[in-house]
Amino acid sequence: DEESRGWVGGFLKKHGIGERELIVGVAPCGGDAFGKDNHLRRWPPEYYASLINRLKEELKPKVFIFAGPKEKNDVTGIMNLLKDKGDVFEFCDSTLPVTIALVDRCRLFISNDTGILHFADGLDKKIVAFYGPIDEKVYGPYLADNKRAIILKKDLSCRPCYNKFRLVPCRTDRECLKSISVDEAIDAVKKLLVSLDRKSEYANT
């Protein structure tokens, strides 16, 4: 709504973030849908930290990290692994309308399989998404075409293992997610930024 958009506009102005700057949204957690098994569908937090470090070194973006109130410790763990926390902003307590308004200002969104990913999808953002135990054909971004949304996954014989709304015990220590490298994620980000319709300074990195 207009109030939420106004808050976001004020936030960007306060922090000197201009209209044309690259803002990358990151959702490294996954809500409460799977309870104690929620970690099974998350790309490892240390990978996220390495990815953000690489993004800051190579693309110089502003980074918005999104998570729920119960996931503050998870976000703090990632923040503690960053070489430089400058231009990295955490949003763990935002209202739903403010969260959507913030996502709308992102140029690109990087996420696990989580609800906020679908906000970014609905807002037609560039997306890099990590899918492990859950079938991206059922729960992934709509019409992923490698120009707007890139799904990073590994075609292991045991995935997807989420069936009938249940996750089976993992016997491979989340190999389906841990085997997705930071290099693969960086390559996907650059591919999507290059595919922007208008000329972008980020396309030449």
Tab-separated table of C-alpha atoms in Angstrom:
chain	number	residue	atom	x	y	z
A	1	ASP	CA	0.000	0.000	0.000
A	2	GLU	CA	1.007	3.652	-0.242
A	3	GLU	CA	2.030	3.824	3.412
A	4	SER	CA	4.445	0.905	3.002
A	5	ARG	CA	5.845	2.281	-0.248
A	6	GLY	CA	6.325	5.615	1.488
A	7	TRP	CA	8.236	3.980	4.342
A	8	VAL	CA	10.517	2.219	1.898
A	9	GLY	CA	11.095	5.425	-0.043
A	10	GLY	CA	12.089	7.159	3.185
A	11	PHE	CA	14.403	4.298	4.124
A	12	LEU	CA	16.187	4.420	0.778
A	13	LYS	CA	16.566	8.188	0.986
A	14	LYS	CA	17.907	7.984	4.550
A	15	HIS	CA	20.605	5.541	3.463
A	16	GLY	CA	21.453	7.338	0.220
A	17	ILE	CA	20.249	4.528	-2.037
A	18	GLY	CA	19.376	5.952	-5.432
A	19	GLU	CA	16.779	4.771	-7.932
A	20	ARG	CA	19.341	3.281	-10.318
A	21	GLU	CA	21.453	1.427	-7.772
A	22	LEU	CA	21.594	-2.341	-7.823
A	23	ILE	CA	19.629	-3.784	-4.898
A	24	VAL	CA	19.828	-7.538	-4.381
A	25	GLY	CA	17.363	-9.232	-2.055
A	26	VAL	CA	18.451	-12.376	-0.216
A	27	ALA	CA	16.172	-14.778	1.687
A	28	PRO	CA	18.522	-17.318	3.323
A	29	CYS	CA	16.054	-18.942	5.708
A	30	GLY	CA	12.663	-20.473	5.099
A	31	GLY	CA	9.937	-19.720	7.587
A	32	ASP	CA	8.334	-22.208	9.946
A	33	ALA	CA	6.500	-24.441	7.509
A	34	PHE	CA	8.707	-27.485	8.133
A	35	GLY	CA	9.455	-26.913	11.811
A	36	LYS	CA	12.581	-28.715	13.037
A	37	ASP	CA	13.240	-30.025	9.510
A	38	ASN	CA	13.304	-26.593	7.928
A	39	HIS	CA	17.095	-26.637	7.567
A	40	LEU	CA	16.721	-29.477	5.059
A	41	ARG	CA	15.560	-27.078	2.349
A	42	ARG	CA	18.134	-24.337	2.979
A	43	TRP	CA	21.301	-23.640	1.032
A	44	PRO	CA	24.019	-23.576	3.740
A	45	PRO	CA	24.390	-20.238	5.594
A	46	GLU	CA	28.143	-20.140	5.053
A	47	TYR	CA	27.486	-20.368	1.310
A	48	TYR	CA	25.177	-17.378	1.552
A	49	ALA	CA	27.871	-15.429	3.381
A	50	SER	CA	30.427	-16.293	0.695
A	51	LEU	CA	27.951	-15.337	-2.001
A	52	ILE	CA	27.257	-11.941	-0.420
A	53	ASN	CA	30.999	-11.342	-0.044
A	54	ARG	CA	31.485	-12.105	-3.734
A	55	LEU	CA	28.555	-9.942	-4.775
A	56	LYS	CA	29.904	-6.986	-2.824
A	57	GLU	CA	33.381	-7.403	-4.279
A	58	GLU	CA	32.315	-7.906	-7.891
A	59	LEU	CA	29.026	-6.031	-8.336
A	60	LYS	CA	28.929	-3.498	-5.470
A	61	PRO	CA	25.189	-3.899	-4.727
A	62	LYS	CA	23.102	-2.911	-1.760
A	63	VAL	CA	21.992	-6.174	-0.138
A	64	PHE	CA	18.646	-6.599	1.623
A	65	ILE	CA	18.463	-9.739	3.787
A	66	PHE	CA	14.930	-10.938	4.525
A	67	ALA	CA	13.924	-13.327	7.314
A	68	GLY	CA	11.267	-13.839	9.950
A	69	PRO	CA	11.441	-12.737	13.605
A	70	LYS	CA	12.358	-16.285	14.693
A	71	GLU	CA	15.265	-16.339	12.235
A	72	LYS	CA	17.265	-13.382	13.580
A	73	ASN	CA	19.963	-15.680	14.944
A	74	ASP	CA	20.315	-17.325	11.528
A	75	VAL	CA	20.794	-13.932	9.896
A	76	THR	CA	23.244	-12.844	12.616
A	77	GLY	CA	25.307	-15.955	11.894
A	78	ILE	CA	25.530	-14.993	8.220
A	79	MET	CA	26.316	-11.362	9.034
A	80	ASN	CA	29.172	-12.454	11.299
A	81	LEU	CA	30.799	-14.215	8.335
A	82	LEU	CA	30.778	-11.139	6.095
A	83	LYS	CA	34.030	-9.347	5.382
A	84	ASP	CA	32.224	-6.012	5.212
A	85	LYS	CA	28.736	-5.351	6.554
A	86	GLY	CA	28.463	-1.996	4.816
A	87	ASP	CA	25.462	-1.677	2.477
A	88	VAL	CA	23.964	-4.890	3.904
A	89	PHE	CA	20.591	-4.369	5.577
A	90	GLU	CA	18.576	-6.862	7.631
A	91	PHE	CA	14.785	-7.028	7.638
A	92	CYS	CA	13.575	-9.563	10.198
A	93	ASP	CA	10.716	-7.632	11.791
A	94	SER	CA	9.093	-5.899	8.837
A	95	THR	CA	5.354	-6.081	8.288
A	96	LEU	CA	4.126	-8.036	5.310
A	97	PRO	CA	3.238	-4.905	3.264
A	98	VAL	CA	6.652	-3.329	3.978
A	99	THR	CA	8.416	-6.581	3.073
A	100	ILE	CA	6.597	-6.708	-0.262
A	101	ALA	CA	7.393	-3.032	-0.912
A	102	LEU	CA	11.077	-3.703	-0.158
A	103	VAL	CA	11.160	-6.724	-2.459
A	104	ASP	CA	9.606	-4.568	-5.161
A	105	ARG	CA	12.648	-2.275	-5.026
A	106	CYS	CA	15.088	-5.166	-5.563
A	107	ARG	CA	16.502	-5.710	-9.034
A	108	LEU	CA	17.278	-9.347	-8.321
A	109	PHE	CA	16.249	-11.826	-5.633
A	110	ILE	CA	18.225	-14.818	-4.308
A	111	SER	CA	16.355	-17.302	-2.160
A	112	ASN	CA	15.714	-20.739	-0.814
A	113	ASP	CA	12.351	-22.299	-1.518
A	114	THR	CA	10.306	-20.001	0.714
A	115	GLY	CA	7.191	-17.850	0.676
A	116	ILE	CA	8.990	-14.585	0.054
A	117	LEU	CA	10.452	-16.064	-3.124
A	118	HIS	CA	6.931	-16.083	-4.522
A	119	PHE	CA	6.488	-12.399	-3.670
A	120	ALA	CA	9.543	-11.706	-5.838
A	121	ASP	CA	8.174	-13.987	-8.527
A	122	GLY	CA	4.799	-12.239	-8.488
A	123	LEU	CA	6.579	-8.881	-8.760
A	124	ASP	CA	8.420	-10.125	-11.866
A	125	LYS	CA	11.892	-9.866	-10.342
A	126	LYS	CA	14.994	-11.602	-11.592
A	127	ILE	CA	15.338	-14.697	-9.420
A	128	VAL	CA	18.031	-17.184	-8.442
A	129	ALA	CA	16.454	-19.954	-6.361
A	130	PHE	CA	17.929	-22.996	-4.616
A	131	TYR	CA	15.849	-26.161	-4.645
A	132	GLY	CA	16.815	-29.335	-2.792
A	133	PRO	CA	14.228	-31.783	-1.447
A	134	ILE	CA	11.229	-30.009	-2.979
A	135	ASP	CA	10.196	-30.297	-6.628
A	136	GLU	CA	10.764	-26.994	-8.391
A	137	LYS	CA	8.296	-28.007	-11.100
A	138	VAL	CA	5.531	-27.923	-8.489
A	139	TYR	CA	6.701	-25.255	-6.043
A	140	GLY	CA	9.148	-23.207	-8.074
A	141	PRO	CA	8.842	-19.782	-9.730
A	142	TYR	CA	6.205	-19.604	-12.426
A	143	LEU	CA	7.584	-20.143	-15.946
A	144	ALA	CA	11.269	-20.196	-15.016
A	145	ASP	CA	13.025	-19.578	-18.339
A	146	ASN	CA	16.681	-18.863	-17.441
A	147	LYS	CA	16.213	-15.256	-18.525
A	148	ARG	CA	14.155	-14.128	-15.551
A	149	ALA	CA	14.356	-17.027	-13.085
A	150	ILE	CA	17.165	-19.554	-12.735
A	151	ILE	CA	16.626	-22.638	-10.584
A	152	LEU	CA	19.818	-24.078	-9.115
A	153	LYS	CA	19.419	-27.764	-8.299
A	154	LYS	CA	21.169	-31.096	-8.596
A	155	ASP	CA	19.509	-34.000	-10.374
A	156	LEU	CA	20.295	-36.642	-7.787
A	157	SER	CA	18.421	-39.939	-7.768
A	158	CYS	CA	16.986	-39.157	-4.330
A	159	ARG	CA	15.497	-35.761	-5.145
A	160	PRO	CA	12.910	-34.477	-4.920
A	161	CYS	CA	12.162	-36.372	-1.715
A	162	TYR	CA	9.314	-34.182	-0.461
A	163	ASN	CA	6.191	-36.263	-1.023
A	164	LYS	CA	2.629	-36.101	0.267
A	165	PHE	CA	3.545	-33.006	2.288
A	166	ARG	CA	6.313	-34.808	4.144
A	167	LEU	CA	10.108	-34.724	4.114
A	168	VAL	CA	11.862	-38.053	4.478
A	169	PRO	CA	15.001	-38.271	6.671
A	170	CYS	CA	18.007	-37.144	4.629
A	171	ARG	CA	20.689	-39.825	4.215
A	172	THR	CA	23.136	-37.726	2.214
A	173	ASP	CA	23.573	-34.702	4.524
A	174	ARG	CA	21.736	-32.383	2.099
A	175	GLU	CA	24.030	-33.169	-0.819
A	176	CYS	CA	21.368	-31.808	-3.181
A	177	LEU	CA	21.921	-28.329	-1.733
A	178	LYS	CA	25.525	-28.476	-0.514
A	179	SER	CA	26.730	-29.504	-3.977
A	180	ILE	CA	25.426	-26.233	-5.468
A	181	SER	CA	28.509	-24.038	-5.447
A	182	VAL	CA	28.879	-20.321	-4.815
A	183	ASP	CA	30.442	-20.057	-8.282
A	184	GLU	CA	27.255	-21.463	-9.819
A	185	ALA	CA	25.203	-18.904	-7.920
A	186	ILE	CA	27.454	-16.013	-8.987
A	187	ASP	CA	27.297	-17.161	-12.618
A	188	ALA	CA	23.493	-17.279	-12.436
A	189	VAL	CA	23.327	-13.770	-10.962
A	190	LYS	CA	25.545	-12.341	-13.692
A	191	LYS	CA	23.626	-14.134	-16.409
A	192	LEU	CA	20.365	-12.602	-15.205
A	193	LEU	CA	21.807	-9.116	-14.866
A	194	VAL	CA	23.233	-9.310	-18.381
A	195	SER	CA	19.797	-10.309	-19.671
A	196	LEU	CA	18.174	-7.080	-18.476
A	197	ASP	CA	16.368	-5.408	-21.348
A	198	ARG	CA	18.121	-2.073	-20.928
A	199	LYS	CA	21.869	-1.465	-20.924
A	200	SER	CA	23.297	-1.965	-17.423
A	201	GLU	CA	26.642	-1.115	-15.936
A	202	TYR	CA	26.512	-4.449	-14.093
A	203	ALA	CA	26.509	-6.411	-17.341
A	204	ASN	CA	30.192	-5.744	-17.929
A	205	THR	CA	31.518	-7.348	-14.724
